[in-house]
Coordinates of C-alpha atoms in Angstrom, one line a residue:
X1 CA -2.3 -0.5 15.7
X2 CA -0.9 2.2 17.8
X3 CA -1.9 3.4 21.4
X4 CA 0.7 6.0 22.6
X5 CA 3.1 7.9 20.1
X6 CA 5.6 10.2 21.7
X7 CA 7.1 13.5 19.6
X8 CA 10.3 14.8 20.9
X9 CA 9.4 18.7 20.7
X10 CA 11.1 22.0 20.7
X11 CA 8.6 23.9 19.9
X12 CA 11.0 25.2 17.5
X13 CA 9.0 24.4 13.9
X14 CA 11.6 23.0 12.5
X15 CA 9.5 19.6 13.9
X16 CA 6.3 20.2 12.2
X17 CA 6.9 17.5 9.3
X18 CA 7.7 15.2 12.3
X19 CA 4.3 16.5 13.8
X20 CA 2.1 16.8 10.7
X21 CA 3.1 12.4 10.4
X22 CA 2.7 12.1 14.1
X23 CA -1.0 13.5 14.1
X24 CA -2.2 11.5 10.9
X25 CA -1.0 8.1 12.2
X26 CA -2.6 8.8 15.9
X27 CA -5.8 10.0 14.0
X28 CA -5.9 6.2 11.8
X29 CA -4.7 4.3 15.0
X30 CA -6.9 6.6 17.2
X31 CA -3.9 6.7 19.3
X32 CA -2.4 9.3 22.1
X33 CA -0.2 11.7 21.1
X34 CA 2.3 12.8 23.9
X35 CA 4.4 15.8 22.9
X36 CA 7.1 15.8 25.3
X37 CA 9.8 18.6 25.3
X38 CA 13.0 18.6 27.7
X39 CA 14.6 20.8 29.6
X40 CA 18.3 21.1 30.5
X41 CA 19.0 22.9 34.0
X42 CA 22.5 22.0 34.9
X43 CA 23.9 25.4 33.2
X44 CA 22.2 27.4 35.1
X45 CA 23.5 26.0 38.6
X46 CA 27.2 26.3 39.9
X47 CA 28.1 30.1 38.4
X48 CA 28.2 31.6 41.6
X49 CA 28.3 30.4 45.5
X50 CA 26.1 33.3 47.1
X51 CA 22.4 33.6 47.7
X52 CA 21.9 35.9 45.1
X53 CA 23.3 33.9 42.3
X54 CA 21.3 31.0 43.3
X55 CA 17.9 32.9 43.5
X56 CA 18.3 34.5 40.1
X57 CA 19.4 31.0 38.8
X58 CA 16.4 29.7 40.6
X59 CA 14.3 32.3 38.6
X60 CA 15.7 31.5 35.6
X61 CA 14.9 28.2 35.8
X62 CA 11.3 28.9 36.4
X63 CA 10.7 31.5 33.9
X64 CA 12.0 29.0 31.5
X65 CA 10.0 26.6 32.0
X66 CA 6.7 28.5 32.4
X67 CA 7.8 29.8 28.5
X68 CA 8.5 26.2 28.1
X69 CA 5.2 25.2 29.1
X70 CA 3.2 28.2 27.3
X71 CA 4.1 26.7 23.8
X72 CA 3.9 23.4 24.7
X73 CA 0.1 24.4 25.3
X74 CA -0.2 26.0 22.2
X75 CA 1.5 24.0 19.8
X76 CA -1.1 20.9 21.1
X77 CA -4.3 23.0 20.6
X78 CA -2.9 23.9 17.5
X79 CA -2.8 19.9 16.7
X80 CA -6.5 19.7 18.7
X81 CA -7.2 22.2 15.8
X82 CA -6.1 19.8 13.1
X83 CA -8.6 16.6 14.0
X84 CA -9.9 14.6 16.5
X85 CA -6.9 14.0 18.3
X86 CA -6.6 12.6 22.3
X87 CA -2.7 15.2 22.6
X88 CA -1.3 15.5 26.0
X89 CA 1.8 17.8 27.1
X90 CA 4.7 16.7 29.2
X91 CA 8.0 19.1 30.3
X92 CA 10.9 16.9 31.5
X93 CA 13.8 18.0 32.8
X94 CA 17.6 16.3 32.5
X95 CA 19.9 14.9 30.4
X96 CA 17.6 15.1 27.0
X97 CA 18.4 10.9 26.1
X98 CA 17.5 9.8 29.3
X99 CA 14.4 12.1 29.8
X100 CA 13.1 11.2 26.5
X101 CA 13.8 6.8 27.9
X102 CA 12.6 7.2 30.6
X103 CA 9.2 9.0 29.5
X104 CA 8.7 6.3 26.7
X105 CA 9.0 3.4 29.1
X106 CA 6.4 4.7 31.9
X107 CA 4.1 6.1 29.5
X108 CA 3.5 2.6 27.4
X109 CA 4.9 4.4 23.7
X110 CA 4.9 2.1 21.2
X111 CA 5.9 4.7 18.3
X112 CA 8.1 7.8 18.9
X113 CA 8.4 10.4 15.7
X114 CA 11.1 12.5 15.9
X115 CA 12.6 15.2 13.6
X116 CA 15.3 15.0 11.9
X117 CA 16.2 18.5 12.7
X118 CA 15.4 21.0 15.8
X119 CA 17.3 23.8 18.1
X120 CA 19.3 23.4 21.1
X121 CA 19.1 19.5 22.5
X122 CA 17.3 18.1 19.5
X123 CA 19.9 19.7 17.0
X124 CA 20.9 16.1 16.8
X125 CA 18.4 14.2 17.5
X126 CA 18.4 11.9 14.0
X127 CA 21.7 11.4 14.0
X128 CA 23.2 11.5 17.5
X129 CA 23.2 10.4 21.4
X130 CA 19.0 11.0 22.0
X131 CA 18.0 8.7 18.5
X132 CA 21.1 6.0 19.2
X133 CA 19.5 6.0 23.2
X134 CA 16.2 5.6 22.1
X135 CA 16.5 2.9 19.3
X136 CA 19.1 0.6 21.5
X137 CA 17.8 1.2 25.0
X138 CA 14.7 0.6 24.1
X139 CA 12.4 -1.7 21.6
X140 CA 9.4 0.9 20.5
X141 CA 9.9 1.6 17.0
X142 CA 11.6 5.1 15.8
X143 CA 10.2 6.8 12.7
X144 CA 13.0 9.6 11.9
X145 CA 11.0 12.5 9.3
X146 CA 13.0 14.3 6.9
X147 CA 12.2 17.5 6.2
X148 CA 11.0 19.2 3.6
X149 CA 13.0 19.9 0.3
X150 CA 11.6 23.4 0.6
X151 CA 12.3 25.4 3.8
X152 CA 10.6 28.8 2.6
X153 CA 7.9 26.8 1.0
X154 CA 7.4 23.7 3.2
X155 CA 4.6 20.9 1.6
X156 CA 2.5 18.9 4.1
X157 CA 4.0 15.0 4.2
X158 CA 0.9 12.8 2.4
X159 CA 1.1 9.4 2.9
X160 CA 4.1 6.6 2.9
X161 CA 2.2 4.5 0.4
X162 CA 5.9 2.8 -0.4
X163 CA 7.9 1.4 1.9
X164 CA 10.9 0.2 1.2
X165 CA 11.9 -2.9 3.7
X166 CA 15.9 -4.4 3.8
X167 CA 16.3 -7.8 5.4
X168 CA 19.2 -9.8 5.4
X169 CA 18.1 -13.4 5.8
X170 CA 18.1 -13.0 9.2
X171 CA 15.3 -13.9 12.4
X172 CA 16.4 -10.4 13.8
X173 CA 15.6 -8.3 10.8
X174 CA 12.9 -9.7 10.3
X175 CA 11.1 -8.6 13.3
X176 CA 10.9 -5.4 11.8
X177 CA 8.3 -6.6 9.7
X178 CA 5.3 -6.6 12.7
X179 CA 5.7 -2.7 12.9
X180 CA 6.1 -1.7 9.6
X181 CA 2.9 -4.0 8.9
X182 CA 1.1 -1.8 11.5
X183 CA 2.2 0.9 10.0
X184 CA 1.3 0.1 6.0
X185 CA -2.1 -0.9 7.2
X186 CA -2.8 3.1 8.8
X187 CA -1.0 4.6 5.9
X188 CA -2.3 2.3 2.8
X189 CA 1.1 1.3 1.6
X190 CA 3.0 -1.0 -1.2
X191 CA 6.0 -2.7 0.7
X192 CA 9.3 -3.7 -1.4
X193 CA 11.6 -6.3 0.5
X194 CA 14.7 -5.5 0.0
X195 CA 17.9 -8.1 -0.3
X196 CA 21.7 -6.1 -0.8
X197 CA 24.0 -8.5 -2.0
X198 CA 27.6 -7.2 -1.3
X199 CA 30.1 -7.8 -4.4
X200 CA 33.7 -7.4 -2.3
X201 CA 32.3 -10.2 0.7
X202 CA 31.4 -12.0 -2.7
X203 CA 34.5 -12.2 -4.5
X204 CA 36.8 -12.8 -1.2
X205 CA 34.5 -16.4 -0.9
X206 CA 36.6 -16.9 -3.9
X207 CA 32.0 -16.8 -6.3
X208 CA 34.3 -15.0 -8.8
X209 CA 36.6 -18.2 -10.0
X210 CA 32.9 -20.2 -10.9
X211 CA 31.8 -20.6 -14.6
X212 CA 28.8 -19.2 -14.2
X213 CA 28.2 -15.4 -12.9
X214 CA 29.1 -15.5 -9.1
X215 CA 26.3 -13.2 -7.8
X216 CA 23.3 -15.6 -10.4
X217 CA 23.3 -17.8 -7.5
X218 CA 22.9 -16.0 -4.5
X219 CA 20.7 -13.7 -5.8
X220 CA 18.2 -16.7 -6.2
X221 CA 18.7 -17.7 -3.0
X222 CA 17.8 -14.0 -1.9
X223 CA 14.4 -14.2 -4.2
X224 CA 13.6 -17.4 -2.9
X225 CA 14.2 -16.2 0.5
X226 CA 12.5 -12.5 0.3
X227 CA 8.9 -15.0 -1.6
X228 CA 8.5 -16.5 1.3
X229 CA 8.7 -14.0 3.5
X230 CA 5.8 -11.5 0.8
X231 CA 3.5 -14.7 0.8
X232 CA 3.4 -14.5 4.4
X233 CA 3.2 -10.5 4.5
X234 CA 0.6 -10.5 2.1
X235 CA -1.5 -11.7 4.1
X236 CA -2.4 -8.9 5.4
X237 CA -3.8 -8.2 2.3
X238 CA -1.1 -5.3 1.7
X239 CA 0.8 -5.1 -2.0
X240 CA 4.5 -6.4 -1.1
X241 CA 7.4 -6.4 -4.0
X242 CA 10.3 -7.7 -3.7
X243 CA 13.9 -7.0 -5.1
X244 CA 17.6 -7.9 -5.4
X245 CA 20.9 -5.3 -5.9
X246 CA 23.9 -5.7 -5.6
X247 CA 26.5 -3.3 -4.3
X248 CA 29.7 -2.6 -2.8
X249 CA 28.4 -0.8 0.2
X250 CA 25.1 -1.8 1.9
X251 CA 24.1 1.6 3.4
X252 CA 24.4 3.5 0.2
X253 CA 22.4 0.5 -1.7
X254 CA 19.9 0.7 0.7
X255 CA 19.4 4.8 0.2
X256 CA 20.0 4.9 -3.3
X257 CA 17.3 2.1 -4.4
X258 CA 14.7 4.2 -2.2
X259 CA 15.0 7.7 -4.3
X260 CA 14.7 5.4 -7.7
X261 CA 11.8 3.6 -6.5
X262 CA 10.3 6.8 -5.1
X263 CA 10.1 5.0 -1.8
X264 CA 8.9 7.3 1.3
X265 CA 9.8 5.5 4.1
X266 CA 12.9 3.1 4.8
X267 CA 12.4 0.7 7.8
X268 CA 15.2 -1.1 9.1
X269 CA 16.1 -2.8 12.1
X270 CA 19.0 -2.0 13.5
X271 CA 20.6 -5.7 13.8
X272 CA 20.9 -9.1 11.8
X273 CA 23.8 -10.8 10.3
X274 CA 26.6 -9.8 8.0
X275 CA 26.4 -6.1 6.6
X276 CA 22.7 -5.0 8.4
X277 CA 24.3 -5.7 12.1
X278 CA 26.7 -2.8 10.9
X279 CA 23.9 -0.8 9.1
X280 CA 23.0 1.4 12.5
X281 CA 26.5 1.7 13.8
X282 CA 28.9 4.4 13.5
X283 CA 29.9 6.2 9.8
X284 CA 27.1 3.7 8.0
X285 CA 23.9 4.5 9.7
X286 CA 25.6 8.6 9.5
X287 CA 25.1 7.7 6.0
X288 CA 22.1 6.1 5.6
X289 CA 19.9 9.0 7.2
X290 CA 22.2 11.6 6.1
X291 CA 22.2 10.2 2.4
X292 CA 18.7 9.0 2.1
X293 CA 16.0 11.6 0.9
X294 CA 13.4 9.5 3.0
X295 CA 11.9 9.0 6.3
X296 CA 13.6 6.1 8.3
X297 CA 12.1 3.8 10.9
X298 CA 14.1 1.9 12.7
X299 CA 13.1 -1.1 15.5
X300 CA 15.2 -3.0 17.6
X301 CA 14.6 -6.7 17.6
X302 CA 14.8 -8.1 21.0
X303 CA 14.9 -12.3 20.2
X304 CA 14.7 -14.7 17.4
X305 CA 11.6 -15.5 16.3
X306 CA 10.3 -17.2 12.7
X307 CA 10.2 -20.8 11.5
X308 CA 10.5 -19.5 8.1
X309 CA 12.7 -21.5 5.5
X310 CA 16.2 -19.7 5.6
X311 CA 19.8 -19.8 3.2
X312 CA 21.9 -21.1 4.5
X313 CA 24.1 -18.2 6.6
X314 CA 27.3 -19.3 5.5
X315 CA 26.3 -18.7 1.8
X316 CA 24.4 -15.3 2.1
X317 CA 26.7 -13.8 4.9
X318 CA 27.3 -11.2 2.1
X319 CA 23.3 -10.3 1.5
X320 CA 23.5 -8.0 4.3

């Protein structure tokens, strides 16, 4: 279970869905909730060389800090009224990504919940360097919460009842399973293990010349692999399904599948073999997080650990 959950916030209200999700998970796991805001102060200094300019800048920094703390305390009080959760706040300074990363490491945070929208330094939180830094420079799962469809009529996001987990046959990709099983147990979720067979790569490998459709062997192999993973995952008393799709673009296929199947969350590791190793880099990452209407949980694996029999990498290269 989670012990410490961090929510980066700018107190703008755009992150309310993320805070609600974090509150729900914190209540169910009896975790501590940490609301963290980052102030950047560099813009106030260097505007003038005189003593008066320096004092004016210092006063402005203090005023902004006091206002930010006041907003944080008010937000924490509101969170406490929603349920019995240990909520604390922290106001950090410095570059946003560095400050959040440092907080995660100093406070043993084991889940970060962030909104895909915000104001100021958090306006690109889920798609830019801040989230990328948290994902790649820590080993903490990062849950990106998408805003409600209507801004004027926001709806409280319910539990993640169906979670799509793309796998590519690699031990690295499989490391998404422990954190997602933890979340699925808390949320009473159904897990769908998904494999994407890349059509373009398969044709380049010469499968198109076979008498049978080129994808038959690859789909069968992917299904067998997912069945083995599903069997071990069901040991947690979870409902686990499997599916295989064929397409030209990994990220687009994942997003489209999650939409068709009414999934609430996509959970994916940042590295794997083949296409999955590129899912969260550059334009593919932007495509997945922008195009998918679902929330996305991203995890950066650290080591290769799994004893399960896997498909031959040379034949599974076009899966992910």
